Coordinates of C-alpha atoms and ligand atoms in Angstrom, one line a residue:
M1 CA -42.2 59.1 -75.3
T2 CA -41.0 62.7 -74.9
S3 CA -43.0 63.9 -71.9
F4 CA -43.8 62.7 -68.4
N5 CA -47.5 63.3 -69.3
D6 CA -47.3 60.3 -71.7
F7 CA -46.9 57.7 -69.0
G8 CA -50.4 58.2 -67.5
L9 CA -49.0 59.0 -64.1
A10 CA -51.3 60.6 -61.5
E11 CA -51.5 64.3 -61.8
T12 CA -50.2 64.8 -58.3
I13 CA -47.0 63.1 -59.5
T14 CA -46.6 65.0 -62.8
K15 CA -47.1 68.2 -60.9
A16 CA -44.2 67.3 -58.6
I17 CA -42.0 66.4 -61.6
A18 CA -42.8 69.8 -63.2
E19 CA -41.8 71.4 -59.9
E20 CA -38.5 69.5 -60.0
S21 CA -38.0 71.1 -63.5
Y22 CA -37.8 67.7 -65.2
T23 CA -39.1 68.1 -68.7
T24 CA -37.9 65.0 -70.6
P25 CA -37.7 61.5 -69.2
T26 CA -34.3 59.9 -69.3
P27 CA -33.8 56.6 -71.3
I28 CA -34.0 54.5 -68.2
Q29 CA -37.2 56.2 -67.2
I30 CA -38.7 55.7 -70.7
Q31 CA -37.9 52.0 -70.5
T32 CA -38.7 51.3 -66.9
I33 CA -41.8 53.3 -66.0
P34 CA -44.3 51.6 -68.3
P35 CA -43.5 48.0 -67.3
V36 CA -43.5 48.9 -63.6
L37 CA -46.9 50.6 -64.0
A38 CA -48.1 47.4 -65.6
G39 CA -47.0 45.4 -62.5
R40 CA -44.1 43.6 -64.1
D41 CA -40.8 42.7 -62.4
V42 CA -37.9 44.6 -63.9
I43 CA -34.2 44.0 -64.0
G44 CA -32.3 47.2 -64.9
I45 CA -28.7 47.7 -65.8
A46 CA -28.1 51.3 -65.0
Q47 CA -25.8 53.4 -62.9
T48 CA -26.6 56.2 -60.4
G49 CA -26.7 59.4 -62.5
T50 CA -29.0 58.0 -65.1
G51 CA -32.3 59.1 -63.5
K52 CA -32.8 55.5 -62.1
T53 CA -34.3 56.6 -58.8
A54 CA -37.2 58.4 -60.5
A55 CA -37.5 55.5 -62.9
F56 CA -38.7 53.3 -60.0
A57 CA -40.0 55.9 -57.6
L58 CA -42.5 57.5 -59.9
P59 CA -44.5 54.3 -60.9
I60 CA -44.3 53.1 -57.3
L61 CA -45.8 56.4 -56.1
H62 CA -48.5 56.1 -58.8
R63 CA -49.4 52.7 -57.4
L64 CA -49.6 54.0 -53.8
D65 CA -51.7 56.9 -55.0
A66 CA -54.1 54.6 -56.9
D67 CA -54.6 52.3 -53.8
R68 CA -54.5 54.4 -50.7
R69 CA -54.8 51.6 -48.2
R70 CA -53.2 52.2 -44.9
A71 CA -50.1 50.1 -44.1
A72 CA -50.6 47.8 -41.1
R73 CA -48.6 48.5 -37.9
K74 CA -44.9 47.6 -38.1
T75 CA -45.1 46.9 -41.9
A76 CA -44.2 48.7 -45.1
R77 CA -45.9 48.5 -48.4
V78 CA -42.7 49.4 -50.4
L79 CA -39.2 48.3 -49.4
V80 CA -36.2 49.8 -51.0
L81 CA -32.8 48.2 -50.2
S82 CA -29.7 50.2 -51.0
P83 CA -26.0 49.6 -50.0
T84 CA -25.1 52.8 -48.3
R85 CA -26.5 55.3 -45.9
E86 CA -26.0 58.2 -48.3
L87 CA -27.7 56.5 -51.2
S88 CA -30.6 55.4 -48.9
G89 CA -31.0 59.0 -47.8
Q90 CA -31.0 60.3 -51.3
I91 CA -33.6 57.7 -52.4
L92 CA -35.9 58.7 -49.5
D93 CA -35.4 62.3 -50.4
S94 CA -36.4 61.5 -54.0
F95 CA -39.6 59.6 -52.9
R96 CA -40.5 62.6 -50.7
A97 CA -39.9 65.1 -53.4
Y98 CA -41.8 63.3 -56.1
G99 CA -44.5 62.3 -53.7
R100 CA -44.8 65.7 -52.0
H101 CA -48.5 66.0 -53.0
L102 CA -49.4 62.4 -51.9
H103 CA -48.8 62.5 -48.2
I104 CA -47.0 59.2 -48.1
K105 CA -45.5 57.9 -44.9
S106 CA -41.9 57.1 -45.3
A107 CA -38.8 56.4 -43.2
L108 CA -35.1 55.6 -43.4
V109 CA -33.6 52.6 -41.6
I110 CA -29.8 52.9 -41.8
G111 CA -26.8 52.1 -39.5
G112 CA -24.8 54.6 -37.7
V113 CA -27.7 56.4 -36.0
P114 CA -29.8 55.4 -33.0
I115 CA -32.1 52.5 -33.7
K116 CA -34.9 53.6 -31.3
R117 CA -36.2 56.4 -33.4
Q118 CA -36.2 54.1 -36.5
M119 CA -38.3 51.6 -34.5
Q120 CA -40.8 54.3 -33.6
A121 CA -40.9 55.5 -37.3
V122 CA -41.8 52.0 -38.5
D123 CA -44.2 51.3 -35.7
G124 CA -47.2 53.1 -37.2
G125 CA -46.8 51.4 -40.6
L126 CA -45.2 52.9 -43.6
D127 CA -45.8 53.4 -47.3
V128 CA -42.1 53.5 -48.2
L129 CA -39.3 52.1 -46.2
V130 CA -35.7 52.7 -47.5
A131 CA -33.1 50.7 -45.7
T132 CA -29.6 49.3 -45.7
P133 CA -29.6 45.6 -45.2
G134 CA -27.7 45.3 -41.9
R135 CA -29.9 47.7 -39.9
L136 CA -33.1 46.3 -41.4
L137 CA -32.1 42.8 -40.2
D138 CA -31.5 44.3 -36.7
L139 CA -35.1 45.7 -36.7
M140 CA -36.5 42.4 -38.0
N141 CA -34.7 40.5 -35.3
E142 CA -36.1 42.8 -32.7
G143 CA -39.6 42.2 -34.0
A144 CA -39.9 45.9 -34.8
V145 CA -40.8 45.4 -38.5
F146 CA -42.5 42.6 -40.4
L147 CA -42.1 42.3 -44.2
D148 CA -44.9 40.0 -45.0
R149 CA -47.1 42.8 -46.4
V150 CA -44.5 44.2 -48.8
E151 CA -46.1 44.9 -52.2
V152 CA -43.0 46.2 -54.0
L153 CA -39.3 45.5 -53.4
V154 CA -36.6 47.6 -55.0
L155 CA -33.0 46.4 -54.8
D156 CA -30.7 49.2 -55.8
E157 CA -27.0 48.9 -56.7
A158 CA -27.0 45.2 -56.4
D159 CA -23.4 44.8 -57.5
R160 CA -22.2 47.2 -54.8
M161 CA -24.2 45.0 -52.3
L162 CA -22.1 42.1 -53.5
D163 CA -18.9 44.1 -53.1
M164 CA -19.9 45.1 -49.6
G165 CA -20.7 41.5 -48.5
F166 CA -24.5 42.1 -48.2
I167 CA -25.7 39.2 -50.4
R168 CA -26.4 36.9 -47.5
D169 CA -28.3 39.6 -45.6
I170 CA -30.4 40.2 -48.7
R171 CA -31.2 36.6 -49.1
K172 CA -32.4 36.5 -45.5
I173 CA -34.5 39.6 -46.0
V174 CA -36.0 38.4 -49.3
A175 CA -37.0 35.1 -47.6
K176 CA -39.4 37.0 -45.4
L177 CA -41.2 38.8 -48.2
P178 CA -44.4 37.6 -49.9
T179 CA -43.8 35.7 -53.1
G180 CA -46.5 37.7 -54.8
R181 CA -44.7 41.0 -54.6
Q182 CA -43.4 43.0 -57.5
T183 CA -39.6 43.2 -57.6
L184 CA -37.4 45.8 -59.3
F185 CA -33.7 45.0 -59.4
F186 CA -31.0 47.5 -60.4
S187 CA -27.3 47.0 -60.9
A188 CA -24.6 48.9 -62.8
T189 CA -22.8 45.7 -63.8
M190 CA -24.0 42.1 -63.9
P191 CA -21.3 39.7 -62.6
Q192 CA -22.5 36.0 -62.3
A193 CA -23.3 36.2 -58.6
I194 CA -25.6 39.1 -59.3
A195 CA -27.2 37.4 -62.2
D196 CA -27.9 34.4 -59.9
L197 CA -29.3 36.6 -57.2
A198 CA -31.6 38.3 -59.7
K199 CA -32.8 35.0 -61.1
S200 CA -33.8 33.8 -57.6
M201 CA -35.7 37.0 -56.9
L202 CA -37.5 37.9 -60.1
R203 CA -40.4 36.5 -62.0
D204 CA -40.4 36.8 -65.7
P205 CA -38.7 40.2 -65.5
V206 CA -38.6 42.9 -68.2
R207 CA -35.0 43.7 -69.0
V208 CA -34.0 47.3 -69.4
A209 CA -30.5 48.7 -69.9
V210 CA -29.0 52.1 -70.6
T211 CA -25.5 52.9 -71.6
P212 CA -24.7 55.7 -69.2
S213 CA -21.0 55.4 -69.0
A214 CA -20.6 55.0 -72.8
T215 CA -22.1 58.5 -73.2
T216 CA -20.5 59.6 -70.0
V217 CA -17.1 58.1 -70.9
E218 CA -17.2 60.0 -74.2
R219 CA -17.7 63.3 -72.4
I220 CA -14.9 62.7 -70.0
T221 CA -11.3 63.7 -70.8
Q222 CA -9.3 60.9 -69.3
R223 CA -5.6 61.2 -68.5
V224 CA -3.0 59.2 -66.6
I225 CA 0.0 60.6 -64.9
H226 CA 2.8 58.1 -64.3
V227 CA 4.4 58.8 -60.9
D228 CA 6.9 57.3 -58.5
G229 CA 5.0 56.0 -55.5
G230 CA 6.4 58.6 -53.1
T231 CA 5.6 61.6 -55.2
K232 CA 1.8 61.2 -55.5
Q233 CA 1.0 63.8 -52.8
A234 CA 3.0 66.5 -54.5
V235 CA 1.6 65.6 -57.9
L236 CA -1.9 65.7 -56.6
A237 CA -1.4 69.2 -55.0
D238 CA 0.1 70.4 -58.3
V239 CA -2.7 69.0 -60.4
L240 CA -5.3 70.6 -58.1
K241 CA -3.5 73.9 -58.3
S242 CA -3.0 73.9 -62.0
E243 CA -6.5 72.8 -63.1
T244 CA -9.6 74.9 -62.9
V245 CA -11.6 72.8 -60.5
D246 CA -15.3 73.3 -59.7
R247 CA -15.4 70.3 -57.5
A248 CA -12.9 67.5 -57.3
L249 CA -13.6 64.0 -56.0
V250 CA -10.3 62.2 -55.1
F251 CA -10.4 58.5 -54.6
T252 CA -8.1 56.5 -52.3
R253 CA -8.1 52.8 -51.6
T254 CA -8.2 53.1 -47.8
K255 CA -9.7 55.3 -45.1
H256 CA -6.3 56.1 -43.7
G257 CA -5.1 57.0 -47.1
A258 CA -8.0 59.4 -47.5
D259 CA -7.1 61.1 -44.1
R260 CA -3.5 61.3 -45.1
V261 CA -4.3 62.9 -48.5
V262 CA -6.5 65.5 -46.8
R263 CA -3.8 66.3 -44.2
D264 CA -1.2 66.8 -46.9
L265 CA -3.5 68.9 -49.1
V266 CA -4.5 71.1 -46.2
R267 CA -0.7 71.5 -45.5
S268 CA -0.2 72.6 -49.1
G269 CA -2.9 75.2 -48.8
I270 CA -5.7 73.3 -50.5
P271 CA -8.9 73.0 -48.4
A272 CA -10.1 69.4 -48.5
S273 CA -12.3 67.0 -46.5
A274 CA -12.5 63.2 -46.3
I275 CA -15.6 61.0 -46.4
H276 CA -15.3 57.4 -45.4
G277 CA -16.8 54.7 -43.2
N278 CA -15.0 55.9 -40.0
K279 CA -16.8 59.2 -40.0
S280 CA -20.1 59.5 -38.1
Q281 CA -23.3 60.1 -40.0
G282 CA -23.3 63.7 -38.9
Q283 CA -19.8 64.3 -40.1
R284 CA -20.5 62.7 -43.4
E285 CA -23.6 64.9 -43.9
R286 CA -21.7 68.0 -43.0
V287 CA -18.9 67.3 -45.3
L288 CA -21.3 66.5 -48.2
A289 CA -23.3 69.7 -47.5
D290 CA -20.0 71.7 -47.7
F291 CA -19.0 70.0 -50.9
R292 CA -22.4 70.5 -52.5
A293 CA -22.4 74.2 -51.5
G294 CA -18.9 74.6 -53.0
E295 CA -17.4 75.6 -49.6
V296 CA -14.9 72.7 -49.9
R297 CA -14.0 71.9 -53.5
T298 CA -11.9 68.8 -52.9
L299 CA -13.5 65.8 -51.3
V300 CA -11.4 62.7 -50.7
A301 CA -13.3 59.4 -50.5
T302 CA -13.1 55.7 -50.5
D303 CA -15.1 53.8 -53.0
I304 CA -17.7 52.6 -50.5
A305 CA -18.3 56.1 -49.1
A306 CA -18.4 57.7 -52.5
R307 CA -20.9 55.2 -53.9
G308 CA -24.0 57.0 -52.9
I309 CA -22.8 60.5 -53.3
D310 CA -25.1 62.3 -55.7
V311 CA -23.5 65.7 -56.4
D312 CA -23.8 67.4 -59.7
G313 CA -21.0 69.7 -60.8
I314 CA -18.1 67.5 -60.1
S315 CA -15.6 68.7 -62.7
H316 CA -12.7 66.4 -61.8
V317 CA -12.4 62.8 -60.6
I318 CA -8.9 62.0 -59.5
N319 CA -7.7 58.5 -58.8
F320 CA -5.1 59.0 -56.2
D321 CA -4.9 55.2 -56.1
L322 CA -6.0 53.2 -59.1
P323 CA -8.7 50.6 -58.2
N324 CA -7.8 47.0 -58.6
I325 CA -11.3 46.2 -59.9
P326 CA -11.6 47.7 -63.4
E327 CA -15.4 48.3 -63.1
T328 CA -14.7 50.5 -60.1
Y329 CA -12.8 52.9 -62.4
V330 CA -15.9 53.2 -64.6
H331 CA -18.1 53.8 -61.4
R332 CA -15.6 56.4 -60.2
I333 CA -15.2 58.5 -63.3
G334 CA -19.0 58.4 -63.8
R335 CA -19.2 60.8 -60.9
T336 CA -18.1 63.6 -63.2
A337 CA -19.8 64.6 -66.5
R338 CA -23.2 64.3 -64.9
A339 CA -26.3 66.0 -66.2
G340 CA -24.8 66.7 -69.6
A341 CA -21.7 68.4 -68.3
D342 CA -18.1 67.6 -69.4
G343 CA -15.6 66.2 -66.9
V344 CA -12.0 65.3 -66.4
A345 CA -10.7 62.1 -64.9
I346 CA -7.0 62.0 -63.9
S347 CA -5.4 58.9 -62.6
L348 CA -2.1 58.8 -60.7
C349 CA -0.4 55.5 -61.5
D350 CA 2.7 54.2 -59.8
G351 CA 4.8 51.3 -61.1
E352 CA 2.8 48.8 -59.0
E353 CA -0.5 50.0 -60.3
R354 CA 0.4 49.5 -64.0
V355 CA -1.2 46.2 -64.0
F356 CA -4.5 47.7 -62.8
L357 CA -4.2 50.4 -65.5
R358 CA -3.9 47.7 -68.1
D359 CA -7.0 45.9 -66.9
I360 CA -8.9 49.2 -66.9
E361 CA -7.8 50.0 -70.4
R362 CA -8.9 46.6 -71.5
L363 CA -12.3 47.1 -70.0
I364 CA -13.0 50.5 -71.4
R365 CA -11.2 49.7 -74.6
I366 CA -9.3 53.0 -74.5
A367 CA -5.6 53.6 -74.0
I368 CA -5.7 56.4 -71.5
P369 CA -3.3 59.1 -72.7
A370 CA -0.3 59.7 -70.4
T371 CA 0.4 63.3 -69.6
D372 CA 2.6 65.2 -67.2
R373 CA 1.1 66.9 -64.1
R374 CA 0.3 70.0 -66.2
G375 CA -1.7 68.0 -68.7
Q376 CA 0.9 68.1 -71.5
P377 CA 1.2 64.9 -73.5
R378 CA 4.0 62.7 -72.2
P379 CA 4.6 60.1 -74.8
A380 CA 7.7 58.7 -73.2
Q381 CA 7.4 55.1 -72.0
P382 CA 6.5 54.9 -68.3
P383 CA 8.6 52.8 -66.0
R384 CA 8.2 49.1 -66.5
E385 CA 5.5 47.5 -64.3
P386 CA 6.6 44.7 -62.1
E387 CA 5.5 41.2 -63.1
R388 CA 1.8 40.4 -62.3
E389 CA 2.8 37.7 -59.8
A390 CA 4.9 40.3 -57.9
V391 CA 1.8 42.4 -57.5
H392 CA -0.2 39.5 -56.1
V393 CA 2.2 38.9 -53.3
R394 CA 3.5 42.4 -52.7
A395 CA 3.2 43.8 -49.2
P396 CA 0.4 46.3 -49.4
R397 CA 0.7 49.8 -47.9
N398 CA -2.1 49.2 -45.4
G399 CA -0.3 46.2 -43.9
R400 CA -3.1 43.8 -44.8
P401 CA -2.6 40.9 -47.2
S402 CA -3.2 41.9 -50.8
Q403 CA -6.0 40.1 -52.6
G404 CA -4.4 40.8 -55.9
P405 CA -6.5 42.1 -58.8
R406 CA -10.1 41.1 -58.3
R407 CA -12.5 41.2 -61.1
N408 CA -15.9 40.1 -59.6
G409 CA -15.6 37.0 -61.7
H410 CA -15.4 39.0 -65.0
P411 CA -12.9 38.1 -67.6
P412 CA -10.5 41.0 -68.2
Q413 CA -12.0 41.7 -71.6
A414 CA -14.5 44.5 -72.1
K415 CA -18.0 43.4 -71.6
G416 CA -20.3 45.4 -73.7
S417 CA -23.5 43.6 -72.6
D418 CA -23.8 45.6 -69.4
G419 CA -23.7 48.8 -71.3
T420 CA -20.8 50.2 -69.4
I421 CA -18.6 50.7 -72.4
A422 CA -20.9 50.3 -75.3
G423 CA -20.3 52.7 -78.1
V424 CA -16.6 52.9 -77.7
A425 CA -15.1 51.7 -80.9
F426 CA -12.3 49.1 -80.6
L427 CA -10.0 48.9 -83.6
N428 CA -7.9 45.8 -84.4
G429 CA -4.3 46.0 -85.5
N430 CA -5.3 47.1 -89.0
G431 CA -7.3 50.0 -87.7
R432 CA -10.5 48.2 -88.5
P433 CA -13.2 47.4 -86.0
G434 CA -12.5 44.0 -84.5
R435 CA -12.6 41.9 -81.4
N436 CA -10.6 42.7 -78.4
S437 CA -7.1 41.6 -79.0
G438 CA -6.0 42.6 -75.5
R439 CA -4.3 45.7 -76.8
P440 CA -6.4 48.8 -76.5
R441 CA -5.8 51.7 -78.9
H442 CA -6.4 55.3 -78.6
S443 CA -10.0 55.7 -79.5
G444 CA -12.2 58.8 -79.6
Q445 CA -10.0 60.6 -77.1
R446 CA -10.1 64.3 -76.9
A447 CA -7.0 66.4 -76.4
P448 CA -5.8 65.6 -72.9
S449 CA -4.6 69.1 -72.1
R450 CA -8.0 70.7 -71.6
S451 CA -8.4 72.6 -68.4
R452 CA -11.6 73.9 -67.0
Ligands
LIG501 P1 -30.2 59.2 -60.2 O1 -29.6 58.4 -61.3 O2 -31.6 58.7 -59.8 O3 -29.3 59.3 -59.1 O4 -30.5 60.7 -60.8 C1 -29.4 61.5 -61.1 C2 -29.8 63.0 -61.1 O5 -30.7 63.3 -62.3 C3 -30.6 63.4 -59.9 O6 -30.0 64.6 -59.5 C4 -32.0 63.7 -60.4 O7 -32.6 64.7 -59.7 C5 -31.8 64.0 -61.8 N1 -32.9 63.6 -62.7 C6 -33.6 62.4 -62.7 N2 -34.5 62.4 -63.8 C7 -34.4 63.5 -64.4 C8 -35.0 64.1 -65.6 N3 -36.0 63.4 -66.3 N4 -34.7 65.3 -66.0 C9 -33.7 66.0 -65.3 N5 -33.1 65.5 -64.2 C10 -33.4 64.3 -63.8

């Protein structure tokens, strides 16, 4: 399967794909499009950045094209649920782009914008409705939309839905859908709660998986800079000045942290913007547009806000704070090295975060090389981390009780089955391939001092 013409998609769709300049289907598209066209349920393990949106949108559009019945009032034929406003907007844009020759009726139902216009958009009946769960429930409760005619349900980024506390909302929504629907379920990782949710929603699904972050991880030059907590701001400014940055995405744990980092960067003469949940939809869109256009090269984000950001050309991902969920590290660094490009991921790690670093290294089975702020190897032992228990009870900087290291129910060992780290060799103490002994070794790392 080397061409989009091999799938048997309607000509109106292949024409739009050609106009998008897509020549070769990505692995997730090759695996997903045929079973979806055959009407099967699909469970896909794939991250954003793999071409997942087209993998479900193209066969769905084909189905809509083949059966052009009009949606009844206040109903939708296709429902796509996604965790964030940004991702929802991008999914809708993709449907509109790939379906530009089909004249489909589509709308977005997301929080943070007036509900009235969304009610009006749904009122006449829709082919495709893309929604975040909370706002969709609001519309359902108002009697503005009925889901009993949904033919296809897509649940995107299910694991992020779990992180954001949406699972109950999703169960409520799914309960209103017809049982005879087709369901497509996508998640980057498969913790037990997500596997259970999938089981309750899918009928005899075809399983598809791609290994995006394995290939991505191999193309990313990862480094860690050990710092004293109070010096992170200065180190970040230095790093951004010394690297050749096309676009840098800087992650902080909290919204206030993001704002503080932006303030300090601007004071150091580095233009930067923040994107997080406290920003209005308009502000978020403006900030993203500036970042896409390269007008602001440094975007500081929290994990939730960054989740749906689909911007190619991010040369650097910088973890100002290390995430306490190791999988989040994989999600974060996957924002760079997109579309075949290389990328750099730099983590600033203070003494208290050493325990998070160790969990991350176990997951990715790579010991991330330590460097100084100029990228020169720094083999000296970093300061000792505090005991793990001390991290559990420590007073967090944001004043809220620490939850301690969370792992979404995963054991700390690398998973492999979800594809997030496949292909990264792990060597045992004799240098031979072996099972995880809990001590990652340097593996397949490139020289850490590259600058772009
Ligand atoms: P997604 O994983 O759906 O967020 O897609 C990631 C990026 O890849 C988007 O910018 C898409 O426009 C792009 N894309 C998707 N499929 C293809 C393809 N077959 N060839 C080239 N680019 C693609």
